[in-house]
mmCIF file of C-alpha atoms and ligand atoms in Angstrom:
data_model
loop_
_atom_site.group_PDB
_atom_site.id
_atom_site.type_symbol
_atom_site.label_atom_id
_atom_site.label_comp_id
_atom_site.label_asym_id
_atom_site.label_seq_id
_atom_site.Cartn_x
_atom_site.Cartn_y
_atom_site.Cartn_z
ATOM 1 C CA MET K 1 1.230 6.380 15.179
ATOM 2 C CA GLU K 2 4.410 6.402 17.477
ATOM 3 C CA ARG K 3 2.311 7.194 20.373
ATOM 4 C CA TYR K 4 -0.230 4.566 19.553
ATOM 5 C CA MET K 5 2.933 1.943 19.553
ATOM 6 C CA MET K 6 4.193 3.345 23.035
ATOM 7 C CA ASP K 7 0.707 3.190 24.720
ATOM 8 C CA LEU K 8 0.313 -0.294 23.543
ATOM 9 C CA ALA K 9 3.565 -1.550 24.944
ATOM 10 C CA SER K 10 3.301 0.212 28.102
ATOM 11 C CA ASN K 11 -0.331 -1.158 28.519
ATOM 12 C CA ASN K 12 0.479 -4.729 27.675
ATOM 13 C CA PRO K 13 4.043 -4.833 29.216
ATOM 14 C CA ALA K 14 3.748 -8.735 29.534
ATOM 15 C CA ARG K 15 3.218 -9.165 25.912
ATOM 16 C CA VAL K 16 4.224 -6.231 23.704
ATOM 17 C CA GLN K 17 7.679 -4.879 23.310
ATOM 18 C CA LEU K 18 8.797 -1.646 21.587
ATOM 19 C CA THR K 19 12.407 -1.533 20.107
ATOM 20 C CA SER K 20 14.091 0.947 17.924
ATOM 21 C CA ILE K 21 16.034 -1.220 15.451
ATOM 22 C CA GLY K 22 17.748 1.477 14.004
ATOM 23 C CA LYS K 23 17.623 4.977 12.655
ATOM 24 C CA SER K 24 16.690 6.396 9.076
ATOM 25 C CA PHE K 25 18.828 8.514 6.912
ATOM 26 C CA GLU K 26 17.534 11.474 8.725
ATOM 27 C CA GLY K 27 17.936 10.022 12.088
ATOM 28 C CA ARG K 28 14.398 8.807 12.745
ATOM 29 C CA ASP K 29 13.763 5.656 14.907
ATOM 30 C CA ILE K 30 12.720 2.670 12.786
ATOM 31 C CA TRP K 31 10.162 0.826 15.486
ATOM 32 C CA MET K 32 9.852 -2.574 15.707
ATOM 33 C CA VAL K 33 6.705 -4.159 17.962
ATOM 34 C CA HIS K 34 7.212 -7.662 19.254
ATOM 35 C CA VAL K 35 4.055 -9.205 20.370
ATOM 36 C CA SER K 36 4.978 -12.496 22.550
ATOM 37 C CA PRO K 37 2.761 -15.511 22.413
ATOM 38 C CA ASP K 38 -0.146 -15.280 25.365
ATOM 39 C CA GLY K 39 1.372 -17.238 28.280
ATOM 40 C CA SER K 40 -2.028 -19.069 28.933
ATOM 41 C CA ARG K 41 -2.020 -20.434 25.050
ATOM 42 C CA ILE K 42 1.302 -22.180 25.801
ATOM 43 C CA SER K 43 1.211 -25.379 27.998
ATOM 44 C CA ASP K 44 4.930 -25.399 28.622
ATOM 45 C CA SER K 45 6.171 -22.036 29.765
ATOM 46 C CA ASP K 46 9.447 -23.060 28.692
ATOM 47 C CA SER K 47 8.845 -24.232 25.332
ATOM 48 C CA ALA K 48 9.416 -22.089 22.215
ATOM 49 C CA SER K 49 6.216 -20.751 20.051
ATOM 50 C CA PRO K 50 5.389 -22.683 17.048
ATOM 51 C CA GLY K 51 6.911 -19.651 14.802
ATOM 52 C CA SER K 52 7.116 -16.242 13.954
ATOM 53 C CA VAL K 53 5.485 -14.097 11.821
ATOM 54 C CA TRP K 54 7.094 -10.664 10.308
ATOM 55 C CA ILE K 55 5.038 -7.988 9.073
ATOM 56 C CA GLU K 56 6.648 -4.760 7.367
ATOM 57 C CA GLY K 57 4.446 -1.731 6.356
ATOM 58 C CA GLY K 58 5.514 1.641 5.016
ATOM 59 C CA LEU K 59 8.640 0.782 3.025
ATOM 60 C CA HIS K 60 7.038 3.311 0.033
ATOM 61 C CA ALA K 61 6.431 6.272 1.539
ATOM 62 C CA ARG K 62 3.248 7.276 -0.251
ATOM 63 C CA GLU K 63 1.502 4.092 0.241
ATOM 64 C CA TRP K 64 -0.400 5.433 3.456
ATOM 65 C CA ILE K 65 -2.761 2.466 3.727
ATOM 66 C CA SER K 66 0.261 0.195 4.310
ATOM 67 C CA PRO K 67 0.967 1.618 7.919
ATOM 68 C CA SER K 68 -2.352 2.086 8.473
ATOM 69 C CA SER K 69 -3.394 -1.533 7.854
ATOM 70 C CA THR K 70 -0.388 -2.742 9.701
ATOM 71 C CA LEU K 71 -1.150 -0.986 12.895
ATOM 72 C CA HIS K 72 -5.088 -2.124 12.629
ATOM 73 C CA LEU K 73 -3.214 -5.711 12.529
ATOM 74 C CA LEU K 74 -1.189 -4.907 15.280
ATOM 75 C CA HIS K 75 -4.083 -3.771 17.323
ATOM 76 C CA GLU K 76 -5.943 -6.810 16.582
ATOM 77 C CA ARG K 77 -3.245 -9.338 17.422
ATOM 78 C CA VAL K 78 -2.842 -7.818 20.871
ATOM 79 C CA THR K 79 -6.355 -7.031 21.588
ATOM 80 C CA ALA K 80 -8.258 -10.018 20.179
ATOM 81 C CA CYS K 81 -6.056 -12.892 21.057
ATOM 82 C CA ASP K 82 -7.458 -16.165 19.367
ATOM 83 C CA SER K 83 -5.954 -19.627 18.569
ATOM 84 C CA GLN K 84 -3.310 -17.901 16.745
ATOM 85 C CA CYS K 85 -1.752 -15.760 19.653
ATOM 86 C CA ASP K 86 0.704 -18.718 20.535
ATOM 87 C CA LEU K 87 2.991 -17.270 17.536
ATOM 88 C CA ASP K 88 5.482 -14.493 18.034
ATOM 89 C CA TYR K 89 4.764 -11.461 15.688
ATOM 90 C CA TYR K 90 7.107 -8.771 14.869
ATOM 91 C CA PHE K 91 5.575 -5.576 13.335
ATOM 92 C CA VAL K 92 7.389 -2.740 11.700
ATOM 93 C CA PRO K 93 4.477 -0.322 10.707
ATOM 94 C CA ILE K 94 6.616 2.326 9.271
ATOM 95 C CA ALA K 95 9.762 0.701 7.629
ATOM 96 C CA ASN K 96 10.542 4.298 6.101
ATOM 97 C CA PRO K 97 9.664 7.141 8.495
ATOM 98 C CA ASP K 98 11.604 9.699 6.441
ATOM 99 C CA GLY K 99 9.653 9.142 3.172
ATOM 100 C CA TYR K 100 6.259 8.967 5.205
ATOM 101 C CA GLU K 101 7.033 12.374 6.883
ATOM 102 C CA TYR K 102 8.079 13.795 3.523
ATOM 103 C CA SER K 103 4.964 12.356 2.096
ATOM 104 C CA ARG K 104 3.089 13.968 4.386
ATOM 105 C CA THR K 105 4.440 17.405 4.490
ATOM 106 C CA THR K 106 6.144 18.266 1.052
ATOM 107 C CA ASP K 107 5.384 15.742 -1.740
ATOM 108 C CA ARG K 108 2.547 13.336 -1.250
ATOM 109 C CA MET K 109 3.641 11.164 -4.294
ATOM 110 C CA TRP K 110 7.047 10.624 -2.746
ATOM 111 C CA ARG K 111 7.976 6.796 -2.946
ATOM 112 C CA LYS K 112 11.822 6.414 -1.808
ATOM 113 C CA ASN K 113 13.839 7.106 1.421
ATOM 114 C CA ARG K 114 15.354 10.474 2.059
ATOM 115 C CA ALA K 115 19.033 9.759 1.378
ATOM 116 C CA VAL K 116 21.188 12.464 -0.316
ATOM 117 C CA THR K 117 22.519 10.769 -3.424
ATOM 118 C CA THR K 118 25.340 11.540 -6.033
ATOM 119 C CA ARG K 119 22.758 13.731 -7.798
ATOM 120 C CA SER K 120 22.177 16.884 -5.892
ATOM 121 C CA ASP K 121 18.820 17.530 -7.906
ATOM 122 C CA CYS K 122 17.566 13.690 -7.373
ATOM 123 C CA GLY K 123 17.595 12.379 -3.731
ATOM 124 C CA GLY K 124 16.301 9.071 -2.411
ATOM 125 C CA VAL K 125 16.709 5.338 -2.894
ATOM 126 C CA ASP K 126 13.868 2.667 -3.385
ATOM 127 C CA LEU K 127 14.025 0.784 -0.492
ATOM 128 C CA ASN K 128 12.289 -2.292 -2.323
ATOM 129 C CA ARG K 129 15.336 -2.175 -4.862
ATOM 130 C CA ASN K 130 17.967 -2.066 -2.036
ATOM 131 C CA TRP K 131 18.041 -5.684 -0.619
ATOM 132 C CA ASP K 132 20.832 -7.853 -0.956
ATOM 133 C CA TYR K 133 19.516 -10.577 -3.239
ATOM 134 C CA LYS K 134 19.836 -10.398 -7.102
ATOM 135 C CA PHE K 135 20.669 -6.614 -6.487
ATOM 136 C CA GLY K 136 20.273 -4.702 -9.654
ATOM 137 C CA VAL K 137 17.956 -6.880 -11.638
ATOM 138 C CA GLY K 138 14.933 -4.762 -13.098
ATOM 139 C CA ALA K 139 15.812 -1.860 -11.079
ATOM 140 C CA SER K 140 17.381 1.677 -12.161
ATOM 141 C CA SER K 141 21.158 2.881 -11.298
ATOM 142 C CA ASP K 142 19.551 6.689 -12.046
ATOM 143 C CA PRO K 143 19.281 8.284 -8.964
ATOM 144 C CA CYS K 144 16.500 10.555 -10.383
ATOM 145 C CA SER K 145 14.508 7.243 -11.223
ATOM 146 C CA GLU K 146 11.682 6.230 -8.905
ATOM 147 C CA THR K 147 13.227 2.843 -8.670
ATOM 148 C CA TYR K 148 16.658 3.939 -7.881
ATOM 149 C CA MET K 149 18.361 1.022 -6.220
ATOM 150 C CA GLY K 150 21.030 2.879 -4.442
ATOM 151 C CA PRO K 151 24.909 2.650 -5.030
ATOM 152 C CA ALA K 152 25.254 -0.499 -3.294
ATOM 153 C CA ALA K 153 23.085 -3.410 -1.667
ATOM 154 C CA PHE K 154 21.994 -2.547 1.637
ATOM 155 C CA SER K 155 23.498 0.940 1.037
ATOM 156 C CA GLU K 156 20.367 2.362 3.118
ATOM 157 C CA PRO K 157 20.316 2.580 6.819
ATOM 158 C CA GLU K 158 16.613 1.405 6.775
ATOM 159 C CA THR K 159 17.098 -1.949 4.475
ATOM 160 C CA ARG K 160 20.205 -2.655 6.983
ATOM 161 C CA ALA K 161 18.412 -2.087 10.122
ATOM 162 C CA LEU K 162 15.398 -3.857 8.634
ATOM 163 C CA SER K 163 17.587 -6.997 7.439
ATOM 164 C CA ASN K 164 19.327 -7.083 10.673
ATOM 165 C CA ALA K 165 16.382 -7.518 12.800
ATOM 166 C CA MET K 166 14.417 -9.748 10.509
ATOM 167 C CA SER K 167 17.717 -12.151 10.587
ATOM 168 C CA LYS K 168 17.583 -12.256 14.230
ATOM 169 C CA VAL K 169 13.824 -13.864 14.529
ATOM 170 C CA ASP K 170 13.799 -17.379 15.340
ATOM 171 C CA ASN K 171 11.861 -19.678 13.184
ATOM 172 C CA LEU K 172 10.428 -17.012 10.699
ATOM 173 C CA LYS K 173 7.448 -18.636 9.129
ATOM 174 C CA LEU K 174 5.857 -16.012 7.414
ATOM 175 C CA MET K 175 6.999 -12.684 6.274
ATOM 176 C CA ILE K 176 4.326 -10.008 4.600
ATOM 177 C CA THR K 177 5.028 -6.524 3.329
ATOM 178 C CA PHE K 178 2.347 -4.404 2.914
ATOM 179 C CA HIS K 179 2.097 -2.192 -0.189
ATOM 180 C CA SER K 180 -0.209 -0.264 -2.337
ATOM 181 C CA PHE K 181 -1.873 -0.564 -4.836
ATOM 182 C CA GLY K 182 -3.274 -2.932 -6.914
ATOM 183 C CA GLN K 183 -5.215 -5.354 -4.840
ATOM 184 C CA ALA K 184 -2.918 -8.624 -5.064
ATOM 185 C CA VAL K 185 -1.114 -11.109 -3.077
ATOM 186 C CA LEU K 186 2.317 -11.415 -4.826
ATOM 187 C CA TYR K 187 4.423 -14.224 -4.007
ATOM 188 C CA PRO K 188 8.061 -14.892 -5.263
ATOM 189 C CA TRP K 189 10.048 -14.300 -7.322
ATOM 190 C CA GLY K 190 10.186 -10.929 -8.295
ATOM 191 C CA TRP K 191 13.642 -10.949 -10.265
ATOM 192 C CA THR K 192 12.825 -14.124 -12.633
ATOM 193 C CA ASN K 193 9.994 -15.587 -14.176
ATOM 194 C CA GLU K 194 11.028 -18.806 -13.593
ATOM 195 C CA PRO K 195 8.568 -20.582 -11.263
ATOM 196 C CA ILE K 196 9.258 -21.059 -7.742
ATOM 197 C CA GLU K 197 9.427 -24.678 -6.478
ATOM 198 C CA ASP K 198 6.823 -24.219 -3.807
ATOM 199 C CA LYS K 199 4.305 -22.281 -5.829
ATOM 200 C CA GLU K 200 1.433 -24.656 -5.103
ATOM 201 C CA GLN K 201 1.588 -24.060 -1.193
ATOM 202 C CA LEU K 202 2.292 -20.182 -1.656
ATOM 203 C CA VAL K 203 -0.613 -20.258 -3.982
ATOM 204 C CA ARG K 204 -2.949 -22.170 -1.519
ATOM 205 C CA ALA K 205 -1.731 -19.330 1.301
ATOM 206 C CA GLY K 206 -2.524 -16.727 -1.020
ATOM 207 C CA ASN K 207 -5.644 -17.623 -2.209
ATOM 208 C CA ALA K 208 -6.691 -18.204 1.499
ATOM 209 C CA PHE K 209 -6.116 -14.391 1.955
ATOM 210 C CA ALA K 210 -7.911 -13.386 -0.879
ATOM 211 C CA ASP K 211 -11.192 -15.550 -0.248
ATOM 212 C CA ALA K 212 -11.230 -14.190 3.093
ATOM 213 C CA ALA K 213 -10.752 -10.624 2.102
ATOM 214 C CA MET K 214 -13.826 -11.305 -0.690
ATOM 215 C CA ARG K 215 -16.203 -12.613 1.881
ATOM 216 C CA ILE K 216 -15.478 -9.625 4.309
ATOM 217 C CA THR K 217 -15.817 -6.798 1.831
ATOM 218 C CA GLY K 218 -16.437 -8.325 -1.582
ATOM 219 C CA LYS K 219 -13.116 -6.843 -2.867
ATOM 220 C CA SER K 220 -11.305 -9.051 -5.100
ATOM 221 C CA TYR K 221 -7.542 -9.682 -4.647
ATOM 222 C CA ALA K 222 -5.506 -11.338 -7.305
ATOM 223 C CA VAL K 223 -2.944 -13.960 -6.233
ATOM 224 C CA GLU K 224 0.096 -14.010 -8.860
ATOM 225 C CA ASN K 225 3.757 -14.263 -9.013
ATOM 226 C CA SER K 226 5.744 -10.775 -8.552
ATOM 227 C CA ALA K 227 7.383 -10.974 -11.920
ATOM 228 C CA GLY K 228 4.932 -12.434 -14.072
ATOM 229 C CA GLY K 229 1.970 -10.670 -12.622
ATOM 230 C CA LEU K 230 3.459 -7.516 -12.080
ATOM 231 C CA TYR K 231 7.035 -6.651 -13.593
ATOM 232 C CA PHE K 232 10.565 -7.548 -12.973
ATOM 233 C CA ALA K 233 11.864 -6.209 -9.907
ATOM 234 C CA SER K 234 14.690 -7.380 -7.863
ATOM 235 C CA GLY K 235 16.127 -6.154 -4.026
ATOM 236 C CA ALA K 236 12.824 -6.305 -2.635
ATOM 237 C CA THR K 237 12.058 -7.418 0.891
ATOM 238 C CA ASP K 238 10.026 -10.664 -0.337
ATOM 239 C CA ASP K 239 12.566 -12.353 -2.391
ATOM 240 C CA TRP K 240 15.422 -11.740 0.400
ATOM 241 C CA ALA K 241 13.232 -12.996 2.970
ATOM 242 C CA LYS K 242 12.481 -16.177 1.094
ATOM 243 C CA LYS K 243 16.029 -16.873 -0.561
ATOM 244 C CA VAL K 244 18.212 -15.678 2.327
ATOM 245 C CA LEU K 245 16.180 -16.456 5.309
ATOM 246 C CA ASN K 246 14.629 -19.288 3.930
ATOM 247 C CA ALA K 247 11.126 -17.975 5.231
ATOM 248 C CA PRO K 248 8.862 -20.762 3.713
ATOM 249 C CA TYR K 249 6.034 -18.115 3.222
ATOM 250 C CA SER K 250 6.952 -14.611 1.887
ATOM 251 C CA PHE K 251 4.373 -12.291 0.318
ATOM 252 C CA THR K 252 3.950 -8.620 -0.896
ATOM 253 C CA ILE K 253 0.422 -7.740 -0.507
ATOM 254 C CA GLU K 254 -0.709 -4.767 -2.491
ATOM 255 C CA LEU K 255 -3.776 -3.281 -0.901
ATOM 256 C CA ARG K 256 -6.723 -1.189 -2.405
ATOM 257 C CA ASP K 257 -6.793 0.947 -4.978
ATOM 258 C CA SER K 258 -9.356 3.741 -5.795
ATOM 259 C CA GLY K 259 -10.745 5.526 -8.916
ATOM 260 C CA MET K 260 -8.886 8.578 -8.774
ATOM 261 C CA ASN K 261 -4.974 7.819 -7.846
ATOM 262 C CA GLY K 262 -4.412 4.576 -6.284
ATOM 263 C CA PHE K 263 -2.262 5.912 -3.543
ATOM 264 C CA ILE K 264 -4.857 8.242 -2.203
ATOM 265 C CA LEU K 265 -7.789 6.687 -0.761
ATOM 266 C CA ASP K 266 -10.686 8.559 0.427
ATOM 267 C CA ALA K 267 -10.367 7.986 4.524
ATOM 268 C CA SER K 268 -13.815 6.009 4.159
ATOM 269 C CA GLU K 269 -11.267 3.064 2.908
ATOM 270 C CA ILE K 270 -9.100 2.900 5.892
ATOM 271 C CA GLY K 271 -11.608 0.844 8.119
ATOM 272 C CA PRO K 272 -12.732 -1.548 5.226
ATOM 273 C CA THR K 273 -9.390 -2.178 4.193
ATOM 274 C CA ALA K 274 -7.820 -2.908 7.724
ATOM 275 C CA ARG K 275 -10.802 -5.397 8.231
ATOM 276 C CA GLU K 276 -9.825 -7.183 4.872
ATOM 277 C CA VAL K 277 -6.181 -7.493 6.102
ATOM 278 C CA VAL K 278 -7.004 -8.750 9.499
ATOM 279 C CA ALA K 279 -9.520 -11.475 8.069
ATOM 280 C CA GLY K 280 -6.950 -12.298 5.288
ATOM 281 C CA VAL K 281 -3.949 -12.603 7.368
ATOM 282 C CA SER K 282 -5.937 -14.904 9.835
ATOM 283 C CA ALA K 283 -7.151 -16.867 7.154
ATOM 284 C CA LEU K 284 -3.511 -17.080 5.423
ATOM 285 C CA ILE K 285 -2.044 -18.199 8.830
ATOM 286 C CA SER K 286 -4.411 -20.948 9.377
ATOM 287 C CA GLU K 287 -4.047 -22.229 6.014
ATOM 288 C CA ILE K 288 -0.391 -22.470 6.498
ATOM 289 C CA ARG K 289 -0.735 -24.151 9.768
ATOM 290 C CA LYS K 290 -2.639 -26.951 8.045
HETATM 291 O O1 0X9 R 1 7.420 -2.456 -7.173
HETATM 292 C C1 0X9 R 1 7.390 -2.644 -6.292
HETATM 293 O O2 0X9 R 1 8.362 -2.453 -5.397
HETATM 294 C C2 0X9 R 1 6.152 -3.350 -5.536
HETATM 295 N N1 0X9 R 1 4.828 -2.465 -6.209
HETATM 296 S S1 0X9 R 1 4.650 -0.880 -5.620
HETATM 297 O O3 0X9 R 1 3.788 -0.645 -6.592
HETATM 298 N N2 0X9 R 1 4.109 -0.778 -4.152
HETATM 299 O O4 0X9 R 1 5.911 -0.450 -5.744
HETATM 300 C C3 0X9 R 1 6.070 -4.727 -5.870
HETATM 301 C C4 0X9 R 1 6.906 -5.685 -5.179
HETATM 302 C C5 0X9 R 1 6.949 -6.935 -5.799
HETATM 303 N N3 0X9 R 1 8.011 -7.710 -5.364
HETATM 304 C C6 0X9 R 1 9.133 -8.071 -6.387
HETATM 305 N N4 0X9 R 1 9.406 -7.450 -7.412
HETATM 306 N N5 0X9 R 1 10.115 -8.782 -5.641
HETATM 307 ZN ZN1 ZN R 2 5.192 -0.344 -2.419
#
């Protein structure tokens, strides 16, 4: 995956830039790929793009379909430039590289990062409970829990790197973090059941993703509020991007599940899931540009 990102950057020097936004707990690079607008699409070369899109993948270690689909989407955005390549795209396909590696080598069902905690027998912080907005609501303070929020908001190098880089993005219009499983487009809030004020436009954009996915593969995605549709959970990427960065559109998209164990998909699902994501994101962006 790293080699793919490096090759993409070196083969497309005018549009693709690869940067390490920081190191993980164990010292791995966290890579961000910036895809700039295609120059030919912008009439005035001095003018800024109409907006930026941030795509996060792999925050949870065992959700392998997330980095995979994120890379497919990245590939499509670079190689199949269409009416949407006047935007700036920022991709972090493997937001939790230590966890991903640990899931590959040691414990397939690992979720968190690989931080050493106060408990020698229980490591790891749930990076989707560690963001600095409503930290601690609907999360666990027990290091042995799968949803351990960590000792403090942004205690983890991964969430610090991600939030620092996301904060520097100009004119952030859309944030999507890909997770699995459950086939759902989740919109804020995750920390409260109070309906969000711009619910209508979030649902409209979410429906555009779901309708496109249905058209392309027949799979159904529910469009629902994080807290109501799923469960209370705070300190996640979506609520932070919406509240702190004021990104008008912020979603957690839960990708495919399968019959046996939703996290462990058959390899034959990789291609179709990626096609759903590519069609879904493209439809979602078209909808929000209206
Ligand atoms: O619980 C989570 O972190 C996400 N589900 S997962 O099965 N991939 O772990 C959902 C997060 C939804 N967003 C918020 N609750 N803010
Ligand atoms: Zn997840």
